[in-house]
Short mmCIF file of C-alpha atoms in Angstrom, two decimals:
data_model
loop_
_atom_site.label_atom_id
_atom_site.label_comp_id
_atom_site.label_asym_id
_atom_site.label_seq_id
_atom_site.Cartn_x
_atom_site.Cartn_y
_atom_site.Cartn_z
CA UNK A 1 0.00 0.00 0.00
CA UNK A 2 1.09 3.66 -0.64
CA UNK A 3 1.62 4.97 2.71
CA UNK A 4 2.75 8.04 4.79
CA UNK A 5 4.35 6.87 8.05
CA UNK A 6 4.05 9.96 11.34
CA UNK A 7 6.28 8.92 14.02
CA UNK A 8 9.36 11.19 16.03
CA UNK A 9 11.10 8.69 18.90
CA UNK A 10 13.22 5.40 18.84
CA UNK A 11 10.27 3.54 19.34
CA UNK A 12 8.78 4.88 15.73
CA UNK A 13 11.88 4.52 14.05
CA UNK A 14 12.25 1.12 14.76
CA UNK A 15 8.52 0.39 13.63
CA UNK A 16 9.30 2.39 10.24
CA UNK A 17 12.46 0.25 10.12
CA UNK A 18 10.65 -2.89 9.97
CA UNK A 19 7.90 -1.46 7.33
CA UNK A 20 11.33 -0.06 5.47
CA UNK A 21 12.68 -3.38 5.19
CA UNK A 22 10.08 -5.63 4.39
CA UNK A 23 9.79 -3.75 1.03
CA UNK A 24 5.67 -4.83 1.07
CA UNK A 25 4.61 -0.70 1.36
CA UNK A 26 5.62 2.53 -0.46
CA UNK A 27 6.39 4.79 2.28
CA UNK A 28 5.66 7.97 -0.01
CA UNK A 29 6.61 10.73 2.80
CA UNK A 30 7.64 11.01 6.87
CA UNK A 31 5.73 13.30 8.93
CA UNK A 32 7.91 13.99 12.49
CA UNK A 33 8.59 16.58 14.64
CA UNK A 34 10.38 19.72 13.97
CA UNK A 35 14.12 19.65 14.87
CA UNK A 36 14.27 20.63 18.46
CA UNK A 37 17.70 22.10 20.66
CA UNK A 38 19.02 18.85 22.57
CA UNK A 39 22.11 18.25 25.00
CA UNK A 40 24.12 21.24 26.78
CA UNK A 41 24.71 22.47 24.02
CA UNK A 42 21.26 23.29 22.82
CA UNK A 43 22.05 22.33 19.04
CA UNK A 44 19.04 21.61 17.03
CA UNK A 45 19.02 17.71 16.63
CA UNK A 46 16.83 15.81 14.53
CA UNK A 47 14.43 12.75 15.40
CA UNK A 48 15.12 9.53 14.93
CA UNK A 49 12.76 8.96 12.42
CA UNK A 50 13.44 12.04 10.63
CA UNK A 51 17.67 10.04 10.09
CA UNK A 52 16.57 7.07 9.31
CA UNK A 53 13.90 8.54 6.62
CA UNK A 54 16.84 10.35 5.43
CA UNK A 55 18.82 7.55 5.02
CA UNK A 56 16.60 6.21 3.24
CA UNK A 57 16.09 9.11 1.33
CA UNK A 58 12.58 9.17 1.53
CA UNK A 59 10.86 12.96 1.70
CA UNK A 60 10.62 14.40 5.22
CA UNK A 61 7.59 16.88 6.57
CA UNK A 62 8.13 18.56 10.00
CA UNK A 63 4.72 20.81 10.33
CA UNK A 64 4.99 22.84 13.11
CA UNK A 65 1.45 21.69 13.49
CA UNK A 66 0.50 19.07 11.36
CA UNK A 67 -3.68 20.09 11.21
CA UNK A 68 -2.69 23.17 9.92
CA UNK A 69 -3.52 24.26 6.36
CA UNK A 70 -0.55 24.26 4.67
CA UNK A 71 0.70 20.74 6.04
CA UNK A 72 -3.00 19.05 5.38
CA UNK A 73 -2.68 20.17 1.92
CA UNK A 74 0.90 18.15 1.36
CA UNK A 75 -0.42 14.98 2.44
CA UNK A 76 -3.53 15.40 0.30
CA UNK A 77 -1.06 15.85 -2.67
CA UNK A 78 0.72 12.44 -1.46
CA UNK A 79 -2.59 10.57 -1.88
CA UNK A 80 -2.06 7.90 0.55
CA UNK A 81 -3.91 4.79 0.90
CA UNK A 82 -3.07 4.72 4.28
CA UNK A 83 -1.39 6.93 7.17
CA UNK A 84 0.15 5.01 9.70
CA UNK A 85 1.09 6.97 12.94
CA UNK A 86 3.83 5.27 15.94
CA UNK A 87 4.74 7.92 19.13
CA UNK A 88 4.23 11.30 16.49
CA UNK A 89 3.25 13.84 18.90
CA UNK A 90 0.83 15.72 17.43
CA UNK A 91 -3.06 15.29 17.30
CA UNK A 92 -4.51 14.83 13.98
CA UNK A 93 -7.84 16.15 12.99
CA UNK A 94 -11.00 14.92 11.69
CA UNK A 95 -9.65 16.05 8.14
CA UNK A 96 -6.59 14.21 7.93
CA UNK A 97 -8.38 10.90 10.14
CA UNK A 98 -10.57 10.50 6.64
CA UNK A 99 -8.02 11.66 4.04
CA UNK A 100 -6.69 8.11 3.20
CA UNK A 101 -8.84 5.03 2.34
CA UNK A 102 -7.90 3.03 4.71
CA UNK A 103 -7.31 5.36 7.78
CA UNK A 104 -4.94 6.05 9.78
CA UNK A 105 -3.90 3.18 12.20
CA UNK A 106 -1.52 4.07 15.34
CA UNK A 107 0.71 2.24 17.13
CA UNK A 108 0.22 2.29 20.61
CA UNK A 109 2.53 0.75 23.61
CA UNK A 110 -0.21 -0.92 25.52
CA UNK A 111 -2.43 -3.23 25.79
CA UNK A 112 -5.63 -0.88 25.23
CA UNK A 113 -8.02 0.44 26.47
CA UNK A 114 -5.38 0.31 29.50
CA UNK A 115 -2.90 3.25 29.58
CA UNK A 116 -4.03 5.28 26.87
CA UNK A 117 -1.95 8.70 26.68
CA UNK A 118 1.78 9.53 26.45
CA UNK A 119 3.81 7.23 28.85
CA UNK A 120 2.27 4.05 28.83
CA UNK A 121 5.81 2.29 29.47
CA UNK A 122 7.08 3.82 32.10
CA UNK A 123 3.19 3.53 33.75
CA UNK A 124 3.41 -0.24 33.46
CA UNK A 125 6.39 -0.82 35.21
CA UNK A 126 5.58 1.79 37.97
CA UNK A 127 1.83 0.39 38.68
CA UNK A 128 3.91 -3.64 39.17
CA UNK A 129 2.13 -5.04 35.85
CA UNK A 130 3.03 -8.57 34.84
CA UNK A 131 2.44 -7.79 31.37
CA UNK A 132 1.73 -5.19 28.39
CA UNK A 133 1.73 -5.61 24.77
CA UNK A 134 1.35 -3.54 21.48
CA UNK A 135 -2.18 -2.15 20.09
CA UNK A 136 -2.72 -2.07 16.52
CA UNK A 137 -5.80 0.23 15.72
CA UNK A 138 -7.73 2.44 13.72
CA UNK A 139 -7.86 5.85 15.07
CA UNK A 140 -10.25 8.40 15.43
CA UNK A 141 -10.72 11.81 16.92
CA UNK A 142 -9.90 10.88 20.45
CA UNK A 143 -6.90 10.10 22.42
CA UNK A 144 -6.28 6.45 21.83
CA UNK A 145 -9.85 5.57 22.05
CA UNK A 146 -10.04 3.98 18.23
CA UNK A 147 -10.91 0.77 16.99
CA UNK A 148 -8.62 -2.31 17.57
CA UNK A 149 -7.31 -4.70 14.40
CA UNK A 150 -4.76 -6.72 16.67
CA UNK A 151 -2.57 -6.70 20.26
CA UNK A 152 0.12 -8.58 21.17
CA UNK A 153 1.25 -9.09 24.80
CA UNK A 154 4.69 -8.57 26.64
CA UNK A 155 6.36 -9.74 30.08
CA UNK A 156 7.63 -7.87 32.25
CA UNK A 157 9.86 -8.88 34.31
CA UNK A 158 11.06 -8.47 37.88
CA UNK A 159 14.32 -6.13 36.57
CA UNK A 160 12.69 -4.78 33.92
CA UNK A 161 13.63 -0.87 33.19
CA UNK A 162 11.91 1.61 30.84
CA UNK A 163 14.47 1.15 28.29
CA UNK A 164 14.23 -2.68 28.33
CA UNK A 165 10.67 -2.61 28.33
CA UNK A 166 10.46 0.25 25.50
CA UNK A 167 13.16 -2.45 22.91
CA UNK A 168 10.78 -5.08 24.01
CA UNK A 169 7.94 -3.12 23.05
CA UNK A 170 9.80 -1.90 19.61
CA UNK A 171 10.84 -4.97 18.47
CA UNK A 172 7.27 -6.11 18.77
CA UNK A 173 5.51 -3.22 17.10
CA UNK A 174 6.59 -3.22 13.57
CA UNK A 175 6.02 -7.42 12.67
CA UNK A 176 2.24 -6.18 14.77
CA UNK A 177 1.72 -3.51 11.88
CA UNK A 178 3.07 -5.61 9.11
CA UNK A 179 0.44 -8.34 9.88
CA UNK A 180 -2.19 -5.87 10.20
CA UNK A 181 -1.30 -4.18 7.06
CA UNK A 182 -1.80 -7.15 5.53
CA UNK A 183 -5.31 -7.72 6.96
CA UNK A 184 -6.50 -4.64 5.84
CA UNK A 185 -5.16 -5.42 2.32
CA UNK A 186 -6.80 -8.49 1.87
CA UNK A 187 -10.12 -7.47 3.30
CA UNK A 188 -9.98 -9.44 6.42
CA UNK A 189 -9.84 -6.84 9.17
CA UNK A 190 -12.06 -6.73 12.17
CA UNK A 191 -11.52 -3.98 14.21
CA UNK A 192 -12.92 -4.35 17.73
CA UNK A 193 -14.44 -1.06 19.75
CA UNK A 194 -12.68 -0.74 23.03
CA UNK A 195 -14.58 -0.90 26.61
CA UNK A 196 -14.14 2.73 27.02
CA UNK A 197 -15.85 2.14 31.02
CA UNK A 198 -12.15 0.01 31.37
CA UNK A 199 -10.08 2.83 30.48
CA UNK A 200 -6.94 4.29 32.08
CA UNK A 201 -4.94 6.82 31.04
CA UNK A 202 -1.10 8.28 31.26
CA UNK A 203 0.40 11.87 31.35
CA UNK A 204 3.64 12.60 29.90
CA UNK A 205 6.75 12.29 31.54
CA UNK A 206 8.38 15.47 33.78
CA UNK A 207 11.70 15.50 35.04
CA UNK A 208 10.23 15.93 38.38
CA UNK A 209 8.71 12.87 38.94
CA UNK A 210 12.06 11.16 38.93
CA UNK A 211 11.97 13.02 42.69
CA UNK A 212 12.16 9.73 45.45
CA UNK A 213 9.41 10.16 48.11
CA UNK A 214 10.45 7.62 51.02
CA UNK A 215 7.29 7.75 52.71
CA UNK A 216 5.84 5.19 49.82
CA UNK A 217 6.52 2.12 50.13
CA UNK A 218 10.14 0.55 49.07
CA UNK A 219 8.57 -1.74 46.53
CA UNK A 220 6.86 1.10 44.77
CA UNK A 221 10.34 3.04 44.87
CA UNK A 222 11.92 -0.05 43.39
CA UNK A 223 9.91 -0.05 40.02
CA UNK A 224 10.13 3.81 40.07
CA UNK A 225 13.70 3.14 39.97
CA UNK A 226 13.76 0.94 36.94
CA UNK A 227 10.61 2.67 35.47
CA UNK A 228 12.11 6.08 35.19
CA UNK A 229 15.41 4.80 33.47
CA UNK A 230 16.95 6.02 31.34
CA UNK A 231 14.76 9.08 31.56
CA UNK A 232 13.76 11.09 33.68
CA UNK A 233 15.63 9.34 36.42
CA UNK A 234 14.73 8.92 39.62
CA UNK A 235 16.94 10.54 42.05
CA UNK A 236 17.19 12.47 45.55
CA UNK A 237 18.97 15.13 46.95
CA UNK A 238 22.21 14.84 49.28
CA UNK A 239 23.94 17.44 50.79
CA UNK A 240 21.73 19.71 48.14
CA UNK A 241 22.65 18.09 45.19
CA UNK A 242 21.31 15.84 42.75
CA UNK A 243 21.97 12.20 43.62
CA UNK A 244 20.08 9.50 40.97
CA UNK A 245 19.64 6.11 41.94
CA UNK A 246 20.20 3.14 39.38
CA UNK A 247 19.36 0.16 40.75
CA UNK A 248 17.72 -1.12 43.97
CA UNK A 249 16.18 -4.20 46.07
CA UNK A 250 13.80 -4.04 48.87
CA UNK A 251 14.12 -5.79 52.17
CA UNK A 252 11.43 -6.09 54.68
CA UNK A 253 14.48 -6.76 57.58
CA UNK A 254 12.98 -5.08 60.97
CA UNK A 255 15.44 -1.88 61.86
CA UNK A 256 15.19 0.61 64.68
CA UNK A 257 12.10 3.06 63.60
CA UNK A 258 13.27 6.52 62.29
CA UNK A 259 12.17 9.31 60.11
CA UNK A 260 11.43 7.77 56.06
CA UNK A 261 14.28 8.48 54.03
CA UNK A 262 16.92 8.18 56.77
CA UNK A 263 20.04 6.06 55.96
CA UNK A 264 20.09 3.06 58.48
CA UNK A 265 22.83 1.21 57.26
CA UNK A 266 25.80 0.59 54.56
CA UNK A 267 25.71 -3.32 54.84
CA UNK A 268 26.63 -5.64 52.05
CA UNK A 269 27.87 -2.46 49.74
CA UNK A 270 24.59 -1.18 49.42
CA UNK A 271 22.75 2.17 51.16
CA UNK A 272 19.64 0.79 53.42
CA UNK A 273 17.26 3.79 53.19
CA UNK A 274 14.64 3.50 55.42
CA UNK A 275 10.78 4.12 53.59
CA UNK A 276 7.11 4.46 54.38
CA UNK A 277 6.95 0.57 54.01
CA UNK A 278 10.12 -1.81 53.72
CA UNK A 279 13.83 -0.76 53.07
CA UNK A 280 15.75 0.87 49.90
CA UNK A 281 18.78 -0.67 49.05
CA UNK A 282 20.34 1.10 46.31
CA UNK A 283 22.95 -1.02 44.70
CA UNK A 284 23.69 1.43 41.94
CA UNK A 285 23.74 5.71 42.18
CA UNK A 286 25.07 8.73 40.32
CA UNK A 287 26.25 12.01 42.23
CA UNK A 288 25.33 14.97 40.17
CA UNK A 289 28.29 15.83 37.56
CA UNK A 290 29.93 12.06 37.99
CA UNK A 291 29.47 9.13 36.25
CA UNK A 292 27.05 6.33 37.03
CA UNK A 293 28.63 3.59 39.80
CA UNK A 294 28.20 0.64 42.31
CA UNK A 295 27.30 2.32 45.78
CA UNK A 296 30.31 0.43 47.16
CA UNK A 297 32.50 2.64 44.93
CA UNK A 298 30.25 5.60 45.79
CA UNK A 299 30.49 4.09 49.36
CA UNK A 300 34.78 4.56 48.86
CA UNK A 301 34.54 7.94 48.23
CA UNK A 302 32.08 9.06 50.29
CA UNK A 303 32.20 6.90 53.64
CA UNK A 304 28.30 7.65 54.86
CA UNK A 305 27.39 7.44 58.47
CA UNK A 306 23.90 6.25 58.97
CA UNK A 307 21.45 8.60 60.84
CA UNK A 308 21.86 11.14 57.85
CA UNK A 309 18.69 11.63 55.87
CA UNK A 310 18.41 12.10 51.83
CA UNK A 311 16.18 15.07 50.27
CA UNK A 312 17.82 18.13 50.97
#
């Protein structure tokens, strides 16, 4: 099919990689986000799918805003059969939801009508879910609330981290779209309405929830831990600086009582943080402006004495 492919992050390149190199579709144009400033330097730096488009030297649209005028009128002079839409960023409207004959079918990280909105990854891991999957379906004028063609579930595990969970998810999507691609071609489609009574929903990621409240309960500081990584992080503050924490386990050993977020020990290599439920042993940290280590190296340069408490 002749198709138009909407997408900016990893997770959408990866998807139009797959479509790219099974050679069954003619992705006419890319639609992604306009080159944004990145890194300390503040250098405009292009999307992911906007370099691998390029690479493939296949024409690349970055509308400011993608319902306006101008950029509606460039995908009605691409004439696609189908618009196919992974992580873009934008809403589309009604206008450009009808354009093509088929659609416009998303790709969305969860197992729908469950975490609908813009960090359904992260959200998974966070909330201790057992599994997610991949949503193939046909979208209309709300947020994720479309038709469904096809799912596919994923584990997670008990180490799972955002970034693990978001290849998982990746490597999943694009073989997902291919098949239902092909059911739409051939006719075959059903596309299912979603329990919209059964719905949840995600906001996008801010740096400040990476921020480590000990009063929850270790467990749920855990999977913040892995959920959060690579970005934003979740961290503390020590000695008024930044402090990120890696990697963690929970024990439920009985301690003295003291205030949550109080260090109560530096057994074993690890910091014992004391929370609203359980203790935080952080096996791997970051001090602000050093590199990621093991908290017994962290532990070698900075000999702790328990009693002090982290977030200030």
């Amino acid at each position: 099919m002749r198709a138009v492919f909407m997408g900016t992050p990893d997770i959408a390149a990866e998807v139009l990689k797959s479509l790219l190199q099974s050679g069954k579709h003619e992705i006419t144009a890319v639609v992604t986000q306009p080159d944004r400033p990145k890194g300390r330097g503040k250098e405009l730096a292009a999307s992911p799918v906007k370099l691998l488009a390029e690479e493939y030297h296949i024409p690349v649209l970055q509308p400011e805003k993608v319902k306006a005028p101008e950029a509606v009128a460039q995908l009605k002079e691409l004439a696609p059969e189908v618009i196919l839409v992974a992580a873009f960023g934008q809403i589309l409207s009604k206008e450009i939801l009808t354009l093509p004959k088929y659609g416009c079918l998303n790709v969305h990280a969860s197992l729908l009508p469950e975490y609908r909105g813009a960090a359904p990854i992260q959200r998974a891991i966070l909330d201790g879910k057992k599994k997610t999957g991949i949503t193939i379906m046909r979208m209309d004028e709300g947020i994720d609330t479309g038709d469904m063609l096809c799912k596919e579930e994923v584990v997670i595990t008990d180490t799972e981290t955002g970034q693990s969970l978001h290849d998982k998810l990746a490597a999943a999507a694009g073989p997902l779209l291919l098949s239902a691609l092909s059911q739409v071609e051939e006719g075959t489609a059903v596309y299912v309405p979603q329990n919209h009574e059964a719905a949840t929903y995600t906001k996008m990621l801010r740096k400040e929830q990476g921020k480590l409240d000990f009063t929850a309960p270790a467990e749920y500081l855990e999977r913040t831990i892995r959920g959060l990584s690579p970005w934003p992080s979740a961290y503390t503050y020590w000695k008024g600086k930044t402090l990120k924490f890696w990697k963690a386990s929970v024990s439920y050993d009985r301690v003295e009582a003291c205030p949550c977020g109080t260090l109560v020990s530096v057994k074993d290599g690890m910091l014992w943080i004391m929370t609203g439920n359980g203790i935080l042993k952080v096996q791997e940290l970051q001090p602000e402006g050093k590199r990621r280590m093991t908290a017994e190296e962290f532990l070698r340069g900075y000999p702790l004495v328990p009693g002090l408490v982290f977030g200030s």
